[in-house]
Coordinates of C-alpha atoms in Angstrom, one line a residue:
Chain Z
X1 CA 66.0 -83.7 -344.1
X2 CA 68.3 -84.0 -346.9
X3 CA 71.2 -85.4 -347.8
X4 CA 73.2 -82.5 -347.3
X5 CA 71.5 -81.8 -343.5
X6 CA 72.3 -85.2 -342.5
X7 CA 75.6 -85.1 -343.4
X8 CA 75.5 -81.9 -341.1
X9 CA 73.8 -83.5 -338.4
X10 CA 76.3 -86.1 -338.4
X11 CA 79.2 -84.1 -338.9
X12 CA 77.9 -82.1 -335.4
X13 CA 77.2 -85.2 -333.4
X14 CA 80.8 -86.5 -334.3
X15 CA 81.9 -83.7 -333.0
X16 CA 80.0 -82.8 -330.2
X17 CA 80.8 -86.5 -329.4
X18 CA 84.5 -86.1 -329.7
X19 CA 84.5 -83.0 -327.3
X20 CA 82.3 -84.6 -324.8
X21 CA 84.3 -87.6 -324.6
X22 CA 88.2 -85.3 -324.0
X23 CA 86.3 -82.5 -321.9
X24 CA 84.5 -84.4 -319.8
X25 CA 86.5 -85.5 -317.1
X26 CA 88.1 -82.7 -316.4
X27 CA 84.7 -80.3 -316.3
X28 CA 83.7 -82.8 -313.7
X29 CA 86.6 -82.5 -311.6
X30 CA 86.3 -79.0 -311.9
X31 CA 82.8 -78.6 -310.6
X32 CA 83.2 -81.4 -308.0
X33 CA 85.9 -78.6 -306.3
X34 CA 83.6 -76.3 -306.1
X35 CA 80.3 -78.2 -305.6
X36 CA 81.9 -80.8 -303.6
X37 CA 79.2 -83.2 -304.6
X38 CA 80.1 -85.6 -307.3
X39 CA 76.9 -86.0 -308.8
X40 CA 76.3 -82.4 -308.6
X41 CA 79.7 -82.1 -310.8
X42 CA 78.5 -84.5 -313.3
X43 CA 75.0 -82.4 -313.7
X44 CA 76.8 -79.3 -314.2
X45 CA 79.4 -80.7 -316.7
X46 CA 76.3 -82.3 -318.6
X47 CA 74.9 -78.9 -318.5
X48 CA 77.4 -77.2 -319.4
X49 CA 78.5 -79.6 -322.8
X50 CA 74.5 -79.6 -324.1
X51 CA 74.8 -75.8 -324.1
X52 CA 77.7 -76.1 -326.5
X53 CA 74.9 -76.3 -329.2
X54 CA 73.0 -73.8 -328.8
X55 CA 75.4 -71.3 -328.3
X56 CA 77.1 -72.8 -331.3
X57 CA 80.4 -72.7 -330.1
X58 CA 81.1 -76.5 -331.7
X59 CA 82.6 -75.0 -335.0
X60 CA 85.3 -72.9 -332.9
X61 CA 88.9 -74.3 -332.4
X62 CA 88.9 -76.8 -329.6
X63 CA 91.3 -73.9 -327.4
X64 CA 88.4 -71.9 -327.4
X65 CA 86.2 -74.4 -326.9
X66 CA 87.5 -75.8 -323.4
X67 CA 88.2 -72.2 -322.9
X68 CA 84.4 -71.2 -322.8
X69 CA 83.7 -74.5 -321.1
X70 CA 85.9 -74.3 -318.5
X71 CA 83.8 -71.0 -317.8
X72 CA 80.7 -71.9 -318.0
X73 CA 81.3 -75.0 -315.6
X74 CA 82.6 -73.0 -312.9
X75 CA 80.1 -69.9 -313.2
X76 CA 77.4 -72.7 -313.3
X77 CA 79.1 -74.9 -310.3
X78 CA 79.3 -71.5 -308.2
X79 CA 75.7 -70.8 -309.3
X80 CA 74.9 -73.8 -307.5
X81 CA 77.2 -73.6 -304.1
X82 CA 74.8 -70.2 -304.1
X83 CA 71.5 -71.2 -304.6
X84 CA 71.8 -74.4 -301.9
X85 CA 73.8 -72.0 -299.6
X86 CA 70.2 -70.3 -299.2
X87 CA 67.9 -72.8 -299.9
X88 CA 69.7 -74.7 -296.5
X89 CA 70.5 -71.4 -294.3
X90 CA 67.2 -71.5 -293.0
X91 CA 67.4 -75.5 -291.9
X92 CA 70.4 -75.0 -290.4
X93 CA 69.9 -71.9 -288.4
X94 CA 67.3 -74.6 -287.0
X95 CA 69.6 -77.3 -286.6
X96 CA 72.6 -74.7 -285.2
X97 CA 70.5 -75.2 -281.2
X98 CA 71.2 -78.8 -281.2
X99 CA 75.0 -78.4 -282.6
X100 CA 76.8 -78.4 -279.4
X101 CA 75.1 -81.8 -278.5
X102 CA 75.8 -83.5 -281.6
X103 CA 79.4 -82.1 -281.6
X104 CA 79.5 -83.1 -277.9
X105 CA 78.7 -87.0 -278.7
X106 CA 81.8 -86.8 -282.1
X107 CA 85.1 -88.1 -281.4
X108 CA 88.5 -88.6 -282.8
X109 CA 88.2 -89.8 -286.4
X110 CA 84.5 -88.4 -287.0
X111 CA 85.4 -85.2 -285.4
X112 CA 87.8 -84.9 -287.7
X113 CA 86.0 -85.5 -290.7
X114 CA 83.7 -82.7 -289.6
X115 CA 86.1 -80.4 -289.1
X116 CA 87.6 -80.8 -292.6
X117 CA 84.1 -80.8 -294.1
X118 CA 83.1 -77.5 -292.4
X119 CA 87.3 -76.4 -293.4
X120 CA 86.3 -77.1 -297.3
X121 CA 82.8 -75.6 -297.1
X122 CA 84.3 -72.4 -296.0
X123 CA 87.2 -72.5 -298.6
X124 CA 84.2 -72.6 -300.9
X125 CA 82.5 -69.8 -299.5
X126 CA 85.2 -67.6 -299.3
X127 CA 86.1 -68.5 -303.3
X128 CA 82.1 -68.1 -303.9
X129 CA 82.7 -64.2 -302.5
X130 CA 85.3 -63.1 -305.2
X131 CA 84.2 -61.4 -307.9
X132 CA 83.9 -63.7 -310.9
X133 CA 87.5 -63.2 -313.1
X134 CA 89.2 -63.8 -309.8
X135 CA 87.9 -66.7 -308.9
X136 CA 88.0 -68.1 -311.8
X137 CA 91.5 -67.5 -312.0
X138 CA 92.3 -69.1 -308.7
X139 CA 90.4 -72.0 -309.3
X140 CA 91.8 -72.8 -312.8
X141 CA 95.9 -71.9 -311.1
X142 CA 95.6 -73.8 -308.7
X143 CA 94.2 -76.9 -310.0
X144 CA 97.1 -76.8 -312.7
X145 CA 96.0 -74.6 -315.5
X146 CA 98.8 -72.2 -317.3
X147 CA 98.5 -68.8 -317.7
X148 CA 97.7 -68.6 -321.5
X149 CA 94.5 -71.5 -320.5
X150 CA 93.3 -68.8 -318.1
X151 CA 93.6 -66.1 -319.4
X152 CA 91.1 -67.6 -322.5
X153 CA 89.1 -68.7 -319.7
X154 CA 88.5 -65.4 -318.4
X155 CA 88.9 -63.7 -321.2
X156 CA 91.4 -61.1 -320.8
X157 CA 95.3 -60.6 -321.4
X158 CA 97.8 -63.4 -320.7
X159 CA 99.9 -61.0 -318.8
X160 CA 96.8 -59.7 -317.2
X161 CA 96.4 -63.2 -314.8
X162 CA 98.6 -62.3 -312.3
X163 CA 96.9 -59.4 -311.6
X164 CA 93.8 -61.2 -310.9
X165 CA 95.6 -64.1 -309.5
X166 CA 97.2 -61.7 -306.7
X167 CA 94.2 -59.9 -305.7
X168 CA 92.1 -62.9 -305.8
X169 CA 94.6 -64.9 -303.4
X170 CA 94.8 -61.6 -301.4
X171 CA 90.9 -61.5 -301.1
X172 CA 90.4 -65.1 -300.5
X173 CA 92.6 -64.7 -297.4
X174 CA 90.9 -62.3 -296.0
X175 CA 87.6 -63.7 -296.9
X176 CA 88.4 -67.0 -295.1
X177 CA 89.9 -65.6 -292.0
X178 CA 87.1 -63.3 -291.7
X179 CA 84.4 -65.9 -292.1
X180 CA 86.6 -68.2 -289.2
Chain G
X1 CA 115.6 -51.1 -311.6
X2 CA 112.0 -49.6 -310.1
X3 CA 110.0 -51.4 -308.1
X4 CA 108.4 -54.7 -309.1
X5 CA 104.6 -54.8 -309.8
X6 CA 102.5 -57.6 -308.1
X7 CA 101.5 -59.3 -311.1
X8 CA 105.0 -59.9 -311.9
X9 CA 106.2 -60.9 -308.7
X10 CA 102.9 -63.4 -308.8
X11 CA 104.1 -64.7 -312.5
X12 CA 107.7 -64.8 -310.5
X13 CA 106.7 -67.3 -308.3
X14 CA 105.1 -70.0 -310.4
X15 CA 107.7 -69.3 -313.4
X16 CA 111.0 -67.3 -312.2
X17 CA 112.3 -64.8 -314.1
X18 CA 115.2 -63.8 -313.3
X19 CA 115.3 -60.3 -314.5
X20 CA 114.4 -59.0 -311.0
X21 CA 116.5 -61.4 -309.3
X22 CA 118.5 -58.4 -308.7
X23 CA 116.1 -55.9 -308.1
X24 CA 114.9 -58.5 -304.7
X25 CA 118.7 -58.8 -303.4
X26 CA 118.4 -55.0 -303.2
X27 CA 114.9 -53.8 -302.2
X28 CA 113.5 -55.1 -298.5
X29 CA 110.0 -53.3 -299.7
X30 CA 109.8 -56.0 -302.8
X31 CA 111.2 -58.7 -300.9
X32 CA 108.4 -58.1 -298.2
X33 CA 106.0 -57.9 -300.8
X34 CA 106.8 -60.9 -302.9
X35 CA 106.5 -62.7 -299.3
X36 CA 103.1 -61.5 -298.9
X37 CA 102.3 -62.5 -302.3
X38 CA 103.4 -65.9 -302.0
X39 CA 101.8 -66.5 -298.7
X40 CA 99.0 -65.5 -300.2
X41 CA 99.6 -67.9 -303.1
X42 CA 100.5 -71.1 -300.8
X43 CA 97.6 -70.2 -298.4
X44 CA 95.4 -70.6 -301.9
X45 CA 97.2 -73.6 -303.5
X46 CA 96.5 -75.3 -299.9
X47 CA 92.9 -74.4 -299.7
X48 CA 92.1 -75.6 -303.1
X49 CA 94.3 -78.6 -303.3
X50 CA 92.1 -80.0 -300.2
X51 CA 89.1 -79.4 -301.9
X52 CA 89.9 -82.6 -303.5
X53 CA 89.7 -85.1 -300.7
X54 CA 86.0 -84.0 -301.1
X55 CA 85.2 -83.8 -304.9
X56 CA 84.3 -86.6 -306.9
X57 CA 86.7 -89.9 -308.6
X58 CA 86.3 -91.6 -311.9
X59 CA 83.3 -91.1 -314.0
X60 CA 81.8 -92.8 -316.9
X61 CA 82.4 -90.7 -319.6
X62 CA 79.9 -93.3 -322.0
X63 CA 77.3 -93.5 -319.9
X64 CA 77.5 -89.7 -319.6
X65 CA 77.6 -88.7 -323.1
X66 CA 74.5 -91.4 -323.2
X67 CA 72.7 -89.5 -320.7
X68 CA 73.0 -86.5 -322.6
X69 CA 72.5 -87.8 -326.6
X70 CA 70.0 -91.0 -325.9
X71 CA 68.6 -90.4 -329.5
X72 CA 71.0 -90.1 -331.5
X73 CA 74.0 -91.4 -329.4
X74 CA 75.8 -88.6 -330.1
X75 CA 74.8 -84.9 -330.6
X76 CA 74.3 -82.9 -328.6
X77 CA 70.4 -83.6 -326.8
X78 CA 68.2 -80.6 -326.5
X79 CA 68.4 -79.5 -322.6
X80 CA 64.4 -80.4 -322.4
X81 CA 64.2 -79.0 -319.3
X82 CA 66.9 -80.5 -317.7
X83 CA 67.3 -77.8 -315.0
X84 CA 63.8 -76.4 -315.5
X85 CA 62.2 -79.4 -314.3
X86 CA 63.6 -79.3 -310.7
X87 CA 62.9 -75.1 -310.6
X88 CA 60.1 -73.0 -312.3
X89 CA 58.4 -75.3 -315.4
X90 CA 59.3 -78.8 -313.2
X91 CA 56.7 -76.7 -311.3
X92 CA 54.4 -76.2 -313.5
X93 CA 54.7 -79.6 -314.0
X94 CA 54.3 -80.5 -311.0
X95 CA 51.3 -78.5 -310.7
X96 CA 49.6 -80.2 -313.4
X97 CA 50.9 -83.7 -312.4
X98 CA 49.4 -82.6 -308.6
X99 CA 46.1 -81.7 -311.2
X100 CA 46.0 -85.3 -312.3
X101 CA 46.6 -86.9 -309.5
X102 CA 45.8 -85.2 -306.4
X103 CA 43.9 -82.7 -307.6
X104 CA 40.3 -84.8 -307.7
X105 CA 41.1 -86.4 -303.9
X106 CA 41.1 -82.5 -302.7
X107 CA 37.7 -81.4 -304.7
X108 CA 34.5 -81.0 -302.4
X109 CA 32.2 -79.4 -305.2
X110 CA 28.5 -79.3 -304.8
X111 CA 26.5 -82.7 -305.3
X112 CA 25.7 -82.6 -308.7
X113 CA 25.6 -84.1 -312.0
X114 CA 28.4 -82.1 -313.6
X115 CA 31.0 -80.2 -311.1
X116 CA 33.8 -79.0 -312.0
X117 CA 37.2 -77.4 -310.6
X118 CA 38.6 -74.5 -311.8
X119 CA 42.3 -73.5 -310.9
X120 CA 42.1 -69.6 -309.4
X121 CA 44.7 -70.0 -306.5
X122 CA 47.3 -72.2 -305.3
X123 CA 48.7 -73.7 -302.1
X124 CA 51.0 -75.9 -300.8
X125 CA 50.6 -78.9 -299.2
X126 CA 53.3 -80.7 -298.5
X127 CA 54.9 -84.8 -298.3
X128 CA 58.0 -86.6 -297.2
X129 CA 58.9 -88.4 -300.6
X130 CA 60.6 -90.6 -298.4
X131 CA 57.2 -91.8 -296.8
X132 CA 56.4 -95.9 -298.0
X133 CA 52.8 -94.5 -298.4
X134 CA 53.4 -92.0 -300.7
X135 CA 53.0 -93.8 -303.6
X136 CA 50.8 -91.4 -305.9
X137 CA 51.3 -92.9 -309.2
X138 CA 49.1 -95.9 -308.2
X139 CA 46.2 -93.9 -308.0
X140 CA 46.3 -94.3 -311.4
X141 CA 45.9 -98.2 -311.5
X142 CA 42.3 -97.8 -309.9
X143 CA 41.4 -95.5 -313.0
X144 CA 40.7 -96.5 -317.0
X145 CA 42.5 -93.6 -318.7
X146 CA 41.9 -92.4 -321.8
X147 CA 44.7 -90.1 -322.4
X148 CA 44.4 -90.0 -326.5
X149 CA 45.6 -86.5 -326.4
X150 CA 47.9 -86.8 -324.1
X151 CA 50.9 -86.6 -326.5
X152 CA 49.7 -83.6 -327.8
X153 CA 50.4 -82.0 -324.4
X154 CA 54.2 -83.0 -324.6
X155 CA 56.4 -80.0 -324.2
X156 CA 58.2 -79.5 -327.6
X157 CA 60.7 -76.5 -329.2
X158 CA 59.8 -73.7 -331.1
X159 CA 61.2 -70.8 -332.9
X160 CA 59.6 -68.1 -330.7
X161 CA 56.5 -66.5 -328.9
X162 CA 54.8 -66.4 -332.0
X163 CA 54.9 -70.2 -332.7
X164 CA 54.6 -70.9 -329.1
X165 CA 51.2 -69.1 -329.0
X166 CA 49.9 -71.2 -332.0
X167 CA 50.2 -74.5 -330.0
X168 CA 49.5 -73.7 -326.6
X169 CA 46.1 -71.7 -327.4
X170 CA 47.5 -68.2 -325.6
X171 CA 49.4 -65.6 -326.5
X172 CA 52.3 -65.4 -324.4
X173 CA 53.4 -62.5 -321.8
X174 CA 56.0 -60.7 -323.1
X175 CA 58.7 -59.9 -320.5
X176 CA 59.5 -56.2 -319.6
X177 CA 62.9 -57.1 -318.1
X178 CA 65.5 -59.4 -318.0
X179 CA 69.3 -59.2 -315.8
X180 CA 71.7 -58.0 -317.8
X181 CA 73.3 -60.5 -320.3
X182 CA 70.2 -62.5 -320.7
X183 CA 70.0 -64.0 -323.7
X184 CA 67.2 -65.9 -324.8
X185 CA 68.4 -70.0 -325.6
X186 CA 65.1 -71.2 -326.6
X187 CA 61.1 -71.5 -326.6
X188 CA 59.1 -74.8 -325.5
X189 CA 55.4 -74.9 -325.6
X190 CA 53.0 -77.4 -325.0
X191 CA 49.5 -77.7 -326.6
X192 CA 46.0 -78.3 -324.3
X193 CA 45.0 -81.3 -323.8
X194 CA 42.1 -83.4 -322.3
X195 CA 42.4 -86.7 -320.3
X196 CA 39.4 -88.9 -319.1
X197 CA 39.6 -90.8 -316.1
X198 CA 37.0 -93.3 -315.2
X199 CA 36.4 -95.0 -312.3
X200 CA 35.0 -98.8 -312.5
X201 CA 34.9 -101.7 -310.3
X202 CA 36.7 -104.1 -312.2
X203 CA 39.7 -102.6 -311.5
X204 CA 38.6 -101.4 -308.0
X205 CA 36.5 -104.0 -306.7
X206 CA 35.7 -101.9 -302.8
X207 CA 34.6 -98.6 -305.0
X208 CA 31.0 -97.8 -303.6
X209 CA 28.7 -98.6 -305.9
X210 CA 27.9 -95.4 -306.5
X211 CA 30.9 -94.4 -308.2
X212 CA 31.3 -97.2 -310.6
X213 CA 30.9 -95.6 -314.1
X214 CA 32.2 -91.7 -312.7
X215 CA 34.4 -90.1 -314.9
X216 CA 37.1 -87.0 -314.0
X217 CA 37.3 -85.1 -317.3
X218 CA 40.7 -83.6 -316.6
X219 CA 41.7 -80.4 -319.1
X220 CA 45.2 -79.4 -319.1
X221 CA 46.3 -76.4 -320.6
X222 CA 48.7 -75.8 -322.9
X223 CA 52.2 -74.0 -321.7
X224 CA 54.1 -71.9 -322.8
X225 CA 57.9 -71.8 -321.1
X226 CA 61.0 -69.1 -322.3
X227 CA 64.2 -70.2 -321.3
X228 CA 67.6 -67.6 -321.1
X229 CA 70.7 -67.7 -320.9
X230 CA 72.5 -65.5 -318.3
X231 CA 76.1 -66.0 -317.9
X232 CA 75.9 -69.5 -317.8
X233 CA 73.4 -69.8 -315.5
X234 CA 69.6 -71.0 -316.4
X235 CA 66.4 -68.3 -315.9
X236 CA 63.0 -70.0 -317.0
X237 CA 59.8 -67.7 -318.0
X238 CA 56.8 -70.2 -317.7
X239 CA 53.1 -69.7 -317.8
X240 CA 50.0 -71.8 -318.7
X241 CA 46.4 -71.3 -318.8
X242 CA 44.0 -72.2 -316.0
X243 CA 43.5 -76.2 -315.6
X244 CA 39.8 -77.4 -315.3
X245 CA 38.2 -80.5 -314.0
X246 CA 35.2 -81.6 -314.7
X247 CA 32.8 -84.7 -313.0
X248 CA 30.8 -86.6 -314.9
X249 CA 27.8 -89.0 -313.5
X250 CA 29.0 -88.5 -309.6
X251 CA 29.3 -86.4 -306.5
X252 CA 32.7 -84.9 -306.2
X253 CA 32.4 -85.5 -302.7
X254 CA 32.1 -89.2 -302.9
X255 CA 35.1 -89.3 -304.9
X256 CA 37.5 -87.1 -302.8
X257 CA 36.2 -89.0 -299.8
X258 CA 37.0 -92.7 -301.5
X259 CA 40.3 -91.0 -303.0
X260 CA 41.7 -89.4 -299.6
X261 CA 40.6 -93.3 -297.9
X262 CA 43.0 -94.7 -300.7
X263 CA 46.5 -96.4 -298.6
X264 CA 48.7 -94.6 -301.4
X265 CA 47.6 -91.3 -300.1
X266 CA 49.6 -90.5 -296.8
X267 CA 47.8 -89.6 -293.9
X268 CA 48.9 -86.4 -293.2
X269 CA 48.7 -85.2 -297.1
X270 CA 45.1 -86.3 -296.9
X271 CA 44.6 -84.3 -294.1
X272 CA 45.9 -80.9 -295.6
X273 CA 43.7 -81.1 -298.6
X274 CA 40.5 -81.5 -296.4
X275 CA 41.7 -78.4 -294.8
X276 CA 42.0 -76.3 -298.1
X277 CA 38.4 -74.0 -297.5
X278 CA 38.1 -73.3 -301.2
X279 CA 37.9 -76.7 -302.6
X280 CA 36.7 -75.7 -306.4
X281 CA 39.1 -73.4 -307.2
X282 CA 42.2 -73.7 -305.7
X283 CA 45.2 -75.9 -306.7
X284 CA 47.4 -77.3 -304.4
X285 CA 51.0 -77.7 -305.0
X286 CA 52.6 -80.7 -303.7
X287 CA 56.3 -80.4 -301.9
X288 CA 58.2 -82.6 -300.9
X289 CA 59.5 -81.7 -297.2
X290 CA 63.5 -81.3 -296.7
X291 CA 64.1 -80.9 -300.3
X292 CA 62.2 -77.5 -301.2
X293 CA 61.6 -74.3 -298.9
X294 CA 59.1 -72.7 -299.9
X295 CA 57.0 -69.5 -298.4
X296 CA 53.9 -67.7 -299.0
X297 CA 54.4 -64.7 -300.6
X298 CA 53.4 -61.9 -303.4
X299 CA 54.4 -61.5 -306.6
X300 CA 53.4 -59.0 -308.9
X301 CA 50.5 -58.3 -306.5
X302 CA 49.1 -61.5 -306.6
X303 CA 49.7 -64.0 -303.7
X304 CA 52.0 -66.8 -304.9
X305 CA 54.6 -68.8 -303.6
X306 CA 58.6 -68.5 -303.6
X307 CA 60.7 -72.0 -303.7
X308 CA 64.2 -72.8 -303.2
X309 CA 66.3 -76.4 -303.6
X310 CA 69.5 -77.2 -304.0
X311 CA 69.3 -76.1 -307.7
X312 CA 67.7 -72.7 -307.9
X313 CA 65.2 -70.7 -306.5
X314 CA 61.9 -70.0 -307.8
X315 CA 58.2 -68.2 -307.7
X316 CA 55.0 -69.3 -308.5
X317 CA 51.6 -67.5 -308.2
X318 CA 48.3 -67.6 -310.4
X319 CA 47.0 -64.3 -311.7
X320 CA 43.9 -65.5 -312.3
X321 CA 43.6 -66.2 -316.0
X322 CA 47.3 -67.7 -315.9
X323 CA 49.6 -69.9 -314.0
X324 CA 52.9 -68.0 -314.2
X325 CA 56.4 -69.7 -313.0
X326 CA 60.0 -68.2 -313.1
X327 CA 62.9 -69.7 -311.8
X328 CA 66.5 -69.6 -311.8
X329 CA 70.2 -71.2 -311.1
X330 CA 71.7 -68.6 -309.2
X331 CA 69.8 -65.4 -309.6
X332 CA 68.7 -63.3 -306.4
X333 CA 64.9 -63.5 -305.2
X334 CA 64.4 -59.7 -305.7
X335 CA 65.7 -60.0 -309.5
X336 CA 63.4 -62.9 -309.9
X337 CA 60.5 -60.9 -308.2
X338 CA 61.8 -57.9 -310.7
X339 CA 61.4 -60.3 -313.6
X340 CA 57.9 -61.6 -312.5
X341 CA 56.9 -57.5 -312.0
X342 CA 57.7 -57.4 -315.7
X343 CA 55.3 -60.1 -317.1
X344 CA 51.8 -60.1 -318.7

């Protein structure tokens, strides 16, 4: 390569550096609330900061990048609450006979934890049943995003987010409670 | 003042604006519905604030960004089938790693000078990676190999189908169609390759004497695997040629019978390759139990196999000439079966 591509090289690595190093975190967090596995959440933020390259988003303003991060992490974290949804159904529509046992023999504290557990995997699914915008929307709100961050997120109108923010609160209601 | 819209009563509750104060002293209908909106709200902030108490703490942003850039330590690394490897090409991986390794302990060819396998099928037989015994890779310390070429079967990039054809040996399928929004990321291909594995006693002193000096003259094929982009999730297009394995200077039968007698190979694995009736052309697939479903089933008319784990789901099946894999984060079974109707 010459000198000229090196310099570019570099110039890219710095960069992709210096955005992996302020996005990371917070992609992880992200994913972990919807994966709820911390690992998982550290796959998908990986994931989704190597793709920055070849969609060669790197030379964009850093708004726009964590913009397009932000949705690419949780369209790839719901991607996977999907896939191992069905990958597991059929293990535990074989495990569901010996439920009553196992929650027979729980008590106090570790019928608790259950509880919350099964509480947060059907927070997920209900989210997992919005349409995309909307849940990304409620997702980015409610884990402290403004309205401006969202609305690059998603892609549409600032003044447009409540819009999507209401019906996607509405929905998620009635998703969970129907799913209870 | 006419009535309030939702959005703005939603926008009202995180920042007030006080233009409508008003309007809500007056009207009971927006009153009621700004209630309703913010129960909605609170039930939502409540739900996804607990989500929390689950997720993940610190991480190690270094070793991360070292994970991702080991070359250079800093750009960006190429995604080298990152996902791939655990769906449809880690598949075709695996298939040729089960070639290697497990492949010759299944083979009952005809006693002969020179047998060989050739891949036409493919079934699964399956293993608890958990097992103690299942310790394949040292199967490979009772072997010499002579894997010369083996780096020339390393996956690598290319620009496209063309290129991709050039080093695996094949032309590539095209693909008839994709889910909308797919976007093609990138092209890896892999060239054929031929590894020689010989068995001698000075590195397995209780191999019967008649085996001493055998050789498994393993050829893998080159691959060819497309990978796309659709809307942030993964879709992998992968195929490869047929495999072949040839014997040199022994029975195939003695082998697979010293092989499947080996401790590393677990009992029950052992057991499922003697049961495969078609020894010489079929390839089995290993799976590891608990961590991949998997089913028989047909794809593009051919009998294959569809697996799911916790990353994506995928289908493999051999059309004969080809081993063909697709998988994907994400994507439905029936648009990966529409995707697999569309290739060759």
């Amino acid at each position: 390569m010459d000198a000229t591509g090196a310099t570019g090289a570099a110039v890219t690595n710095d960069r992709f550096a210096d955005v992996f190093r302020r996005r990371y975190a917070e992609l992880v967090r992200l994913a972990a609330r919807v994966t709820g596995d911390a690992m998982e959440a550290e796959d998908v933020a990986q994931e989704a900061l190597t793709r920055l390259s070849t969609h060669q988003v790197l030379d964009r303003p850093d708004d726009e990048i964590a913009a397009w991060l932000r949705r690419i992490t949780i369209n790839a974290s719901f991607n996977r609450l999907r896939s191992r949804s069905r990958s597991t159904d059929r293990m535990q529509r074989s495990a569901a006979a010996e439920r009553p046992l196992r929650d027979a023999d729980r008590t106090g504290p570790q019928l608790a934890q259950v509880v919350r557990a099964e509480e947060r995997a059907l927070v997920r699914a209900a989210l997992a049943q919005l349409p995309e915008r909307q849940r990304t929307c409620l997702l980015l709100r409610h884990s402290g995003y403004r309205y401006t961050e969202i609305a690059a997120a998603v892609g549409i109108a600032t003044g447009s987010v409540g819009v999507l923010l209401t019906r996607g609160e509405q929905a998620f209601r009635r998703h969970y409670e129907e799913m209870q | 003042m006419t009535c309030v819209s939702g959005a703005r009563l939603r926008a009202h509750l995180d920042t007030p604006d006080h233009a409508i104060d008003g309007h809500l002293a007056q009207c009971a209908a927006c009153a009621q519905r700004l209630a309703g909106v913010r129960g909605a709200a609170r039930f939502a902030a409540r739900s996804i604030a607990d989500l929390d108490a689950g997720a993940g703490g610190a991480v190690d942003v270094d070793a991360a960004l070292a994970r991702v850039a080991p070359a250079t330590g800093a750009g960006p690394a190429s995604r080298r089938l990152r996902i791939p490897t655990a769906i449809a090409a880690g598949v075709m991986v695996l298939a040729l790693v089960a070639a290697l390794v497990v492949t010759p302990t299944g083979r009952q060819a005809a006693a002969s000078f020179l047998s060989s396998f050739r891949s036409e099928r493919i079934q699964v037989v399956t293993f608890d990676p958990r097992d103690p015994q299942a310790a394949f890779g040292a199967l490979s310390d009772i072997v010499e190999v002579d894997a010369a070429e083996l780096d020339a079967g390393q996956q690598r990039e290319v620009d496209d189908l063309a290129a991709a054809g050039a080093i695996s040996g094949f032309d590539a399928s095209p693909v008839s169609w994709l889910p909308d929004g797919a976007m093609l990321e990138g092209v890896q291909a892999s060239a054929p390759s031929t590894v020689r594995l010989t068995f001698g006693r000075e590195r397995a002193p209780e191999l019967p004497a008649a085996l001493d000096g055998a050789r498994l003259v393993v050829s893998v094929p080159g691959t060819v695997a497309s990978m796309y982009d659709v809307d942030g999730a993964m879709l992998v297009v992968a195929e490869s040629a047929q495999l072949r394995v040839d014997a040199e200077g022994a029975d195939l039968g003695q082998i697979r019978e010293y092989l499947l007698s080996r401790p590393e190979v677990p009992t029950d694995l052992a057991r499922q390759l003697l049961a495969i009736d078609d020894w010489t052309t079929t390839l089995p697939i290993p799976v590891p139990v608990d961590e991949v479903v998997w089913q028989d089933t047909t794809v593009a008319g051919r009998p294959g196999l569809m697996l799911q784990d916790t990353m994506g789901s995928g289908l493999l099946w051999h059309d004969g000439e080809r081993i063909r894999a697709i998988g994907a984060e994400g994507l439905d079974v029936d648009a990966l079966r529409r995707v697999a109707d569309g290739v060759g």
